[in-house]
PDB file of C-alpha atoms in Angstrom:
ATOM      1  CA  MET A   1     -55.641  63.371 -16.120  1.00 58.00           C
ATOM      2  CA  SER A   2     -56.030  60.447 -13.699  1.00 83.00           C
ATOM      3  CA  ALA A   3     -58.316  62.555 -11.480  1.00 84.00           C
ATOM      4  CA  LEU A   4     -60.428  63.459 -14.505  1.00 87.00           C
ATOM      5  CA  LEU A   5     -60.661  59.835 -15.537  1.00 89.00           C
ATOM      6  CA  ARG A   6     -61.684  58.767 -12.030  1.00 89.00           C
ATOM      7  CA  ALA A   7     -64.348  61.474 -11.986  1.00 86.00           C
ATOM      8  CA  GLU A   8     -65.741  60.354 -15.340  1.00 89.00           C
ATOM      9  CA  LEU A   9     -65.727  56.707 -14.281  1.00 89.00           C
ATOM     10  CA  LEU A  10     -67.628  57.677 -11.128  1.00 88.00           C
ATOM     11  CA  LYS A  11     -70.245  59.394 -13.289  1.00 86.00           C
ATOM     12  CA  GLN A  12     -70.503  56.292 -15.468  1.00 87.00           C
ATOM     13  CA  ARG A  13     -70.930  53.993 -12.468  1.00 85.00           C
ATOM     14  CA  THR A  14     -73.485  56.066 -10.607  1.00 85.00           C
ATOM     15  CA  THR A  15     -75.816  57.160 -13.399  1.00 82.00           C
ATOM     16  CA  ARG A  16     -79.031  55.218 -13.900  1.00 87.00           C
ATOM     17  CA  THR A  17     -78.960  56.002 -17.593  1.00 91.00           C
ATOM     18  CA  ASN A  18     -76.447  53.260 -18.341  1.00 92.00           C
ATOM     19  CA  LEU A  19     -78.566  50.689 -16.495  1.00 92.00           C
ATOM     20  CA  GLY A  20     -81.542  51.770 -18.570  1.00 94.00           C
ATOM     21  CA  LEU A  21     -79.546  51.481 -21.789  1.00 95.00           C
ATOM     22  CA  ILE A  22     -78.357  47.993 -20.869  1.00 96.00           C
ATOM     23  CA  SER A  23     -81.932  46.910 -20.105  1.00 96.00           C
ATOM     24  CA  ILE A  24     -83.209  48.209 -23.446  1.00 96.00           C
ATOM     25  CA  MET A  25     -80.247  46.625 -25.233  1.00 97.00           C
ATOM     26  CA  LEU A  26     -80.907  43.203 -23.714  1.00 97.00           C
ATOM     27  CA  GLY A  27     -84.601  43.472 -24.571  1.00 97.00           C
ATOM     28  CA  LEU A  28     -83.813  44.225 -28.219  1.00 96.00           C
ATOM     29  CA  ILE A  29     -81.305  41.368 -28.375  1.00 96.00           C
ATOM     30  CA  LEU A  30     -83.884  38.982 -26.927  1.00 97.00           C
ATOM     31  CA  PHE A  31     -86.460  40.064 -29.496  1.00 96.00           C
ATOM     32  CA  ALA A  32     -84.098  40.036 -32.492  1.00 95.00           C
ATOM     33  CA  GLY A  33     -82.350  36.816 -31.480  1.00 93.00           C
ATOM     34  CA  LEU A  34     -85.560  34.853 -31.018  1.00 94.00           C
ATOM     35  CA  LEU A  35     -87.150  36.383 -34.106  1.00 94.00           C
ATOM     36  CA  HIS A  36     -84.257  35.298 -36.322  1.00 93.00           C
ATOM     37  CA  SER A  37     -83.976  31.912 -34.599  1.00 93.00           C
ATOM     38  CA  PHE A  38     -87.583  31.063 -35.424  1.00 93.00           C
ATOM     39  CA  ALA A  39     -88.228  33.109 -38.591  1.00 92.00           C
ATOM     40  CA  LEU A  40     -85.251  32.009 -40.677  1.00 90.00           C
ATOM     41  CA  THR A  41     -85.530  28.687 -42.465  1.00 91.00           C
ATOM     42  CA  LYS A  42     -83.655  25.640 -41.255  1.00 90.00           C
ATOM     43  CA  GLY A  43     -81.706  25.704 -44.511  1.00 89.00           C
ATOM     44  CA  VAL A  44     -80.329  29.155 -43.734  1.00 88.00           C
ATOM     45  CA  LEU A  45     -79.520  28.169 -40.158  1.00 92.00           C
ATOM     46  CA  ALA A  46     -77.814  24.924 -41.151  1.00 90.00           C
ATOM     47  CA  THR A  47     -74.361  26.537 -41.381  1.00 89.00           C
ATOM     48  CA  ARG A  48     -72.141  28.559 -39.095  1.00 87.00           C
ATOM     49  CA  ASP A  49     -72.407  31.684 -41.271  1.00 84.00           C
ATOM     50  CA  GLY A  50     -76.176  31.339 -41.368  1.00 88.00           C
ATOM     51  CA  GLN A  51     -76.361  31.083 -37.593  1.00 91.00           C
ATOM     52  CA  MET A  52     -74.339  34.280 -37.285  1.00 89.00           C
ATOM     53  CA  HIS A  53     -77.530  36.033 -38.445  1.00 87.00           C
ATOM     54  CA  VAL A  54     -78.722  35.183 -34.929  1.00 92.00           C
ATOM     55  CA  PHE A  55     -75.505  35.536 -32.928  1.00 93.00           C
ATOM     56  CA  GLY A  56     -74.504  38.683 -34.807  1.00 90.00           C
ATOM     57  CA  TRP A  57     -77.113  40.703 -32.912  1.00 92.00           C
ATOM     58  CA  GLY A  58     -74.618  40.990 -30.090  1.00 92.00           C
ATOM     59  CA  GLY A  59     -73.308  43.878 -32.187  1.00 91.00           C
ATOM     60  CA  LEU A  60     -76.030  45.980 -30.575  1.00 94.00           C
ATOM     61  CA  GLY A  61     -73.597  46.261 -27.673  1.00 96.00           C
ATOM     62  CA  ALA A  62     -71.448  48.583 -29.790  1.00 96.00           C
ATOM     63  CA  LEU A  63     -74.442  50.743 -30.699  1.00 96.00           C
ATOM     64  CA  PHE A  64     -75.561  51.142 -27.107  1.00 97.00           C
ATOM     65  CA  ALA A  65     -71.993  51.775 -25.966  1.00 97.00           C
ATOM     66  CA  SER A  66     -71.883  54.664 -28.439  1.00 97.00           C
ATOM     67  CA  LEU A  67     -75.164  55.980 -27.030  1.00 97.00           C
ATOM     68  CA  ALA A  68     -73.736  55.826 -23.493  1.00 96.00           C
ATOM     69  CA  GLY A  69     -70.647  57.697 -24.661  1.00 96.00           C
ATOM     70  CA  ALA A  70     -72.760  60.331 -26.371  1.00 97.00           C
ATOM     71  CA  ILE A  71     -74.916  60.847 -23.280  1.00 96.00           C
ATOM     72  CA  SER A  72     -71.820  61.358 -21.115  1.00 95.00           C
ATOM     73  CA  ILE A  73     -71.096  64.611 -22.988  1.00 95.00           C
ATOM     74  CA  THR A  74     -74.480  65.758 -24.308  1.00 96.00           C
ATOM     75  CA  ALA A  75     -76.147  65.456 -20.894  1.00 93.00           C
ATOM     76  CA  GLU A  76     -73.704  68.053 -19.612  1.00 93.00           C
ATOM     77  CA  PHE A  77     -74.749  70.457 -22.336  1.00 92.00           C
ATOM     78  CA  ARG A  78     -78.405  69.652 -21.778  1.00 90.00           C
ATOM     79  CA  TYR A  79     -78.320  70.402 -18.045  1.00 89.00           C
ATOM     80  CA  GLY A  80     -75.666  73.122 -18.148  1.00 89.00           C
ATOM     81  CA  THR A  81     -73.126  71.288 -15.990  1.00 90.00           C
ATOM     82  CA  ILE A  82     -70.578  71.569 -18.796  1.00 90.00           C
ATOM     83  CA  ARG A  83     -69.845  75.124 -17.638  1.00 89.00           C
ATOM     84  CA  THR A  84     -68.770  73.879 -14.209  1.00 89.00           C
ATOM     85  CA  THR A  85     -66.776  71.043 -15.775  1.00 88.00           C
ATOM     86  CA  PHE A  86     -64.810  73.415 -17.999  1.00 88.00           C
ATOM     87  CA  LEU A  87     -64.421  75.908 -15.185  1.00 85.00           C
ATOM     88  CA  VAL A  88     -62.725  73.257 -13.056  1.00 85.00           C
ATOM     89  CA  THR A  89     -60.731  71.923 -16.032  1.00 86.00           C
ATOM     90  CA  PRO A  90     -60.228  74.729 -18.575  1.00 85.00           C
ATOM     91  CA  ARG A  91     -58.340  72.451 -20.977  1.00 89.00           C
ATOM     92  CA  ARG A  92     -61.371  71.121 -22.756  1.00 91.00           C
ATOM     93  CA  GLY A  93     -59.441  68.578 -24.790  1.00 91.00           C
ATOM     94  CA  GLN A  94     -58.471  66.790 -21.580  1.00 93.00           C
ATOM     95  CA  VAL A  95     -62.125  66.580 -20.575  1.00 93.00           C
ATOM     96  CA  ILE A  96     -63.096  65.014 -23.899  1.00 95.00           C
ATOM     97  CA  THR A  97     -60.184  62.572 -23.680  1.00 94.00           C
ATOM     98  CA  ALA A  98     -61.189  61.565 -20.145  1.00 94.00           C
ATOM     99  CA  LYS A  99     -64.808  61.080 -21.212  1.00 96.00           C
ATOM    100  CA  ALA A 100     -63.713  59.012 -24.210  1.00 96.00           C
ATOM    101  CA  SER A 101     -61.460  56.842 -22.030  1.00 96.00           C
ATOM    102  CA  ALA A 102     -64.106  56.298 -19.350  1.00 96.00           C
ATOM    103  CA  SER A 103     -66.712  55.534 -21.995  1.00 96.00           C
ATOM    104  CA  ALA A 104     -64.387  52.991 -23.605  1.00 97.00           C
ATOM    105  CA  ILE A 105     -64.097  51.161 -20.286  1.00 96.00           C
ATOM    106  CA  THR A 106     -67.868  51.226 -19.878  1.00 96.00           C
ATOM    107  CA  GLY A 107     -68.201  50.072 -23.482  1.00 96.00           C
ATOM    108  CA  VAL A 108     -66.404  46.835 -22.623  1.00 97.00           C
ATOM    109  CA  ALA A 109     -69.198  46.037 -20.162  1.00 96.00           C
ATOM    110  CA  PHE A 110     -71.841  46.773 -22.799  1.00 97.00           C
ATOM    111  CA  GLY A 111     -70.082  44.558 -25.323  1.00 96.00           C
ATOM    112  CA  LEU A 112     -69.605  41.629 -22.957  1.00 97.00           C
ATOM    113  CA  ALA A 113     -73.193  41.803 -21.700  1.00 97.00           C
ATOM    114  CA  ALA A 114     -74.585  41.914 -25.237  1.00 97.00           C
ATOM    115  CA  GLU A 115     -72.472  39.060 -26.568  1.00 96.00           C
ATOM    116  CA  ALA A 116     -72.995  36.815 -23.539  1.00 97.00           C
ATOM    117  CA  PHE A 117     -76.744  37.360 -23.722  1.00 97.00           C
ATOM    118  CA  VAL A 118     -76.997  36.745 -27.464  1.00 96.00           C
ATOM    119  CA  ILE A 119     -75.017  33.503 -27.063  1.00 96.00           C
ATOM    120  CA  MET A 120     -77.577  32.330 -24.513  1.00 96.00           C
ATOM    121  CA  VAL A 121     -80.569  33.466 -26.589  1.00 96.00           C
ATOM    122  CA  GLY A 122     -79.148  32.011 -29.810  1.00 95.00           C
ATOM    123  CA  ASN A 123     -78.498  28.626 -28.256  1.00 95.00           C
ATOM    124  CA  LEU A 124     -81.953  28.475 -26.699  1.00 95.00           C
ATOM    125  CA  GLY A 125     -83.674  29.448 -29.936  1.00 94.00           C
ATOM    126  CA  LEU A 126     -81.764  27.069 -32.195  1.00 95.00           C
ATOM    127  CA  ARG A 127     -82.021  24.119 -29.818  1.00 94.00           C
ATOM    128  CA  ALA A 128     -85.754  24.746 -29.389  1.00 94.00           C
ATOM    129  CA  ARG A 129     -86.106  24.200 -33.140  1.00 93.00           C
ATOM    130  CA  GLY A 130     -83.911  21.102 -33.037  1.00 93.00           C
ATOM    131  CA  ILE A 131     -81.152  22.743 -35.109  1.00 94.00           C
ATOM    132  CA  PRO A 132     -77.574  21.713 -34.262  1.00 94.00           C
ATOM    133  CA  VAL A 133     -75.509  24.711 -33.198  1.00 93.00           C
ATOM    134  CA  HIS A 134     -72.440  25.158 -35.421  1.00 92.00           C
ATOM    135  CA  VAL A 135     -71.042  28.103 -33.483  1.00 90.00           C
ATOM    136  CA  HIS A 136     -68.432  26.592 -31.177  1.00 90.00           C
ATOM    137  CA  ALA A 137     -66.082  27.590 -28.358  1.00 91.00           C
ATOM    138  CA  GLY A 138     -63.655  29.491 -30.576  1.00 90.00           C
ATOM    139  CA  ASP A 139     -66.539  31.422 -32.130  1.00 91.00           C
ATOM    140  CA  TYR A 140     -67.913  32.282 -28.704  1.00 94.00           C
ATOM    141  CA  ALA A 141     -64.504  33.579 -27.642  1.00 94.00           C
ATOM    142  CA  GLN A 142     -64.374  35.695 -30.802  1.00 93.00           C
ATOM    143  CA  LEU A 143     -67.847  37.054 -30.149  1.00 94.00           C
ATOM    144  CA  LEU A 144     -67.026  38.001 -26.569  1.00 96.00           C
ATOM    145  CA  ALA A 145     -63.572  39.455 -27.200  1.00 95.00           C
ATOM    146  CA  GLY A 146     -64.339  41.119 -30.510  1.00 95.00           C
ATOM    147  CA  GLY A 147     -67.700  42.425 -29.347  1.00 95.00           C
ATOM    148  CA  ALA A 148     -66.162  43.903 -26.195  1.00 96.00           C
ATOM    149  CA  VAL A 149     -63.386  45.674 -28.099  1.00 96.00           C
ATOM    150  CA  ALA A 150     -65.783  46.921 -30.778  1.00 96.00           C
ATOM    151  CA  ALA A 151     -68.048  48.393 -28.097  1.00 97.00           C
ATOM    152  CA  ALA A 152     -65.017  49.931 -26.369  1.00 97.00           C
ATOM    153  CA  LEU A 153     -64.160  51.709 -29.635  1.00 97.00           C
ATOM    154  CA  TRP A 154     -67.699  52.744 -30.494  1.00 97.00           C
ATOM    155  CA  ALA A 155     -68.178  54.429 -27.098  1.00 97.00           C
ATOM    156  CA  PRO A 156     -65.532  57.128 -27.814  1.00 97.00           C
ATOM    157  CA  ILE A 157     -67.117  57.616 -31.236  1.00 97.00           C
ATOM    158  CA  GLY A 158     -70.302  58.501 -29.379  1.00 97.00           C
ATOM    159  CA  VAL A 159     -68.365  60.989 -27.233  1.00 97.00           C
ATOM    160  CA  GLY A 160     -66.813  62.587 -30.311  1.00 97.00           C
ATOM    161  CA  VAL A 161     -70.114  62.867 -32.171  1.00 97.00           C
ATOM    162  CA  GLY A 162     -71.731  64.302 -29.045  1.00 96.00           C
ATOM    163  CA  ALA A 163     -68.979  66.910 -28.747  1.00 95.00           C
ATOM    164  CA  LEU A 164     -69.511  67.885 -32.381  1.00 95.00           C
ATOM    165  CA  LEU A 165     -73.316  68.110 -32.262  1.00 94.00           C
ATOM    166  CA  ARG A 166     -73.853  68.933 -28.563  1.00 93.00           C
ATOM    167  CA  ASN A 167     -77.603  68.371 -28.937  1.00 94.00           C
ATOM    168  CA  GLN A 168     -78.539  65.155 -27.151  1.00 95.00           C
ATOM    169  CA  VAL A 169     -81.564  64.167 -29.236  1.00 95.00           C
ATOM    170  CA  ALA A 170     -79.810  64.830 -32.544  1.00 96.00           C
ATOM    171  CA  THR A 171     -76.756  62.872 -31.435  1.00 96.00           C
ATOM    172  CA  LEU A 172     -78.643  59.810 -30.194  1.00 96.00           C
ATOM    173  CA  VAL A 173     -80.980  59.707 -33.189  1.00 96.00           C
ATOM    174  CA  GLY A 174     -78.029  60.200 -35.538  1.00 95.00           C
ATOM    175  CA  LEU A 175     -76.020  57.331 -34.051  1.00 96.00           C
ATOM    176  CA  PHE A 176     -79.042  55.026 -33.973  1.00 93.00           C
ATOM    177  CA  ALA A 177     -79.990  55.876 -37.553  1.00 94.00           C
ATOM    178  CA  TRP A 178     -76.428  55.459 -38.824  1.00 93.00           C
ATOM    179  CA  VAL A 179     -75.916  51.984 -37.410  1.00 90.00           C
ATOM    180  CA  LEU A 180     -79.362  50.537 -38.104  1.00 87.00           C
ATOM    181  CA  PHE A 181     -80.431  52.348 -41.294  1.00 90.00           C
ATOM    182  CA  VAL A 182     -77.786  54.453 -43.048  1.00 91.00           C
ATOM    183  CA  GLU A 183     -75.179  51.705 -43.204  1.00 87.00           C
ATOM    184  CA  GLY A 184     -77.844  49.408 -44.600  1.00 81.00           C
ATOM    185  CA  LEU A 185     -78.517  51.872 -47.416  1.00 85.00           C
ATOM    186  CA  LEU A 186     -74.815  52.400 -48.094  1.00 85.00           C
ATOM    187  CA  PHE A 187     -74.360  48.640 -48.073  1.00 77.00           C
ATOM    188  CA  GLY A 188     -76.503  48.424 -51.189  1.00 73.00           C
ATOM    189  CA  LEU A 189     -74.724  51.315 -52.900  1.00 79.00           C
ATOM    190  CA  LEU A 190     -71.063  50.708 -52.128  1.00 78.00           C
ATOM    191  CA  ALA A 191     -70.789  46.978 -52.869  1.00 73.00           C
ATOM    192  CA  ASN A 192     -67.608  45.521 -51.330  1.00 77.00           C
ATOM    193  CA  ALA A 193     -66.468  48.977 -50.177  1.00 81.00           C
ATOM    194  CA  SER A 194     -69.233  48.849 -47.551  1.00 82.00           C
ATOM    195  CA  ARG A 195     -67.103  46.518 -45.420  1.00 86.00           C
ATOM    196  CA  PHE A 196     -64.997  49.563 -44.527  1.00 91.00           C
ATOM    197  CA  LEU A 197     -67.946  51.231 -42.801  1.00 91.00           C
ATOM    198  CA  PRO A 198     -67.548  51.430 -39.002  1.00 93.00           C
ATOM    199  CA  GLY A 199     -70.531  49.221 -38.197  1.00 90.00           C
ATOM    200  CA  LEU A 200     -69.374  46.383 -40.430  1.00 89.00           C
ATOM    201  CA  ALA A 201     -65.797  46.813 -39.199  1.00 91.00           C
ATOM    202  CA  GLY A 202     -67.112  46.186 -35.688  1.00 91.00           C
ATOM    203  CA  ALA A 203     -69.081  43.154 -36.890  1.00 88.00           C
ATOM    204  CA  ALA A 204     -65.915  41.720 -38.427  1.00 88.00           C
ATOM    205  CA  MET A 205     -64.167  42.004 -35.060  1.00 91.00           C
ATOM    206  CA  ALA A 206     -66.847  39.804 -33.500  1.00 86.00           C
ATOM    207  CA  GLY A 207     -66.236  37.053 -36.044  1.00 80.00           C
ATOM    208  CA  VAL A 208     -68.891  37.795 -38.670  1.00 78.00           C
ATOM    209  CA  THR A 209     -67.260  36.785 -41.944  1.00 70.00           C
ATOM    210  CA  THR A 210     -69.935  37.580 -44.521  1.00 66.00           C
ATOM    211  CA  THR A 211     -73.013  39.749 -44.914  1.00 61.00           C
ATOM    212  CA  GLY A 212     -76.454  38.724 -46.098  1.00 57.00           C
ATOM    213  CA  ASP A 213     -75.479  38.373 -49.733  1.00 54.00           C
ATOM    214  CA  ILE A 214     -72.171  36.645 -48.935  1.00 56.00           C
ATOM    215  CA  ARG A 215     -70.009  39.728 -49.342  1.00 65.00           C
ATOM    216  CA  PRO A 216     -66.807  39.099 -47.368  1.00 77.00           C
ATOM    217  CA  LEU A 217     -66.040  41.349 -44.419  1.00 82.00           C
ATOM    218  CA  LEU A 218     -62.633  42.448 -43.182  1.00 86.00           C
ATOM    219  CA  ALA A 219     -60.355  40.264 -41.094  1.00 88.00           C
ATOM    220  CA  PRO A 220     -60.975  40.881 -37.357  1.00 89.00           C
ATOM    221  CA  ALA A 221     -57.598  42.571 -36.790  1.00 92.00           C
ATOM    222  CA  LEU A 222     -58.039  44.878 -39.770  1.00 93.00           C
ATOM    223  CA  GLY A 223     -61.573  45.694 -38.668  1.00 92.00           C
ATOM    224  CA  GLY A 224     -60.230  46.620 -35.241  1.00 94.00           C
ATOM    225  CA  LEU A 225     -57.543  48.888 -36.655  1.00 96.00           C
ATOM    226  CA  LEU A 226     -60.041  50.607 -38.925  1.00 96.00           C
ATOM    227  CA  LEU A 227     -62.547  51.141 -36.107  1.00 96.00           C
ATOM    228  CA  ALA A 228     -59.776  52.486 -33.856  1.00 97.00           C
ATOM    229  CA  ALA A 229     -58.885  54.961 -36.614  1.00 97.00           C
ATOM    230  CA  TYR A 230     -62.527  56.056 -36.860  1.00 97.00           C
ATOM    231  CA  ALA A 231     -62.633  56.568 -33.087  1.00 97.00           C
ATOM    232  CA  ALA A 232     -59.378  58.558 -33.045  1.00 97.00           C
ATOM    233  CA  VAL A 233     -60.538  60.850 -35.866  1.00 97.00           C
ATOM    234  CA  VAL A 234     -63.990  61.512 -34.386  1.00 97.00           C
ATOM    235  CA  VAL A 235     -62.711  62.129 -30.839  1.00 97.00           C
ATOM    236  CA  THR A 236     -59.965  64.443 -32.139  1.00 96.00           C
ATOM    237  CA  ALA A 237     -62.462  66.355 -34.263  1.00 96.00           C
ATOM    238  CA  GLY A 238     -64.839  66.690 -31.325  1.00 95.00           C
ATOM    239  CA  SER A 239     -62.057  67.862 -29.047  1.00 94.00           C
ATOM    240  CA  ILE A 240     -60.862  70.510 -31.510  1.00 94.00           C
ATOM    241  CA  TRP A 241     -64.386  71.676 -32.256  1.00 94.00           C
ATOM    242  CA  ILE A 242     -65.413  72.028 -28.630  1.00 92.00           C
ATOM    243  CA  THR A 243     -62.167  73.786 -27.730  1.00 90.00           C
ATOM    244  CA  HIS A 244     -62.829  76.568 -30.221  1.00 85.00           C
ATOM    245  CA  ARG A 245     -66.548  77.026 -29.608  1.00 83.00           C
ATOM    246  CA  ASP A 246     -68.458  79.057 -27.063  1.00 79.00           C
ATOM    247  CA  ILE A 247     -70.347  76.756 -24.708  1.00 72.00           C
ATOM    248  CA  THR A 248     -73.134  79.194 -23.892  1.00 62.00           C
TER     249      THR A 248
END
């Protein structure tokens, strides 16, 4: 298993795809962070929870970590290298586990980069408007630690979804749509139950305490446990599904 993990980590380090994803992620964070810093009223941004509308965009690190995880498996189906991978390692479940583990490690980098960048962007935007920043050292630590762990858990979710769908475009569009659109729709339908959705569980880990209409989110530890459960279920399902399917 250690050899498999090393091989997957080598793939993660040497692919240009992850660098491209990080660049796009940082560009979106810059746009969203500055937009919310200057578009929201000073009244909204006068409190810590209000300012989390700006700093909360570091959660994009989890989304892009899931995309990186999905690409690590779907690219092999797309280019046909999955046949060689399973020929070398016939136990397909071990391959999925190694990909999930390597993606989780890579996800930490996505999460840290996103949260560090949004902290910088948020501070610049708020100070440019002359608004005192009410997000302090403890909040920054929560953003960095919680965002990194959330991204580390979302990356295996991407691997699991990719193993289930196998189609790269469908997987990437599905993950993107779920995080940015579907959860928003369910948020309006499920009331307080929406805090148990994986996206909002990840947001809770990063220190977001309420949503736009002041609905309380989960405690960070509970959000982490719930997201870990989501990751375990999706990776297990993907591993079982791919083990019993023809790869041709």
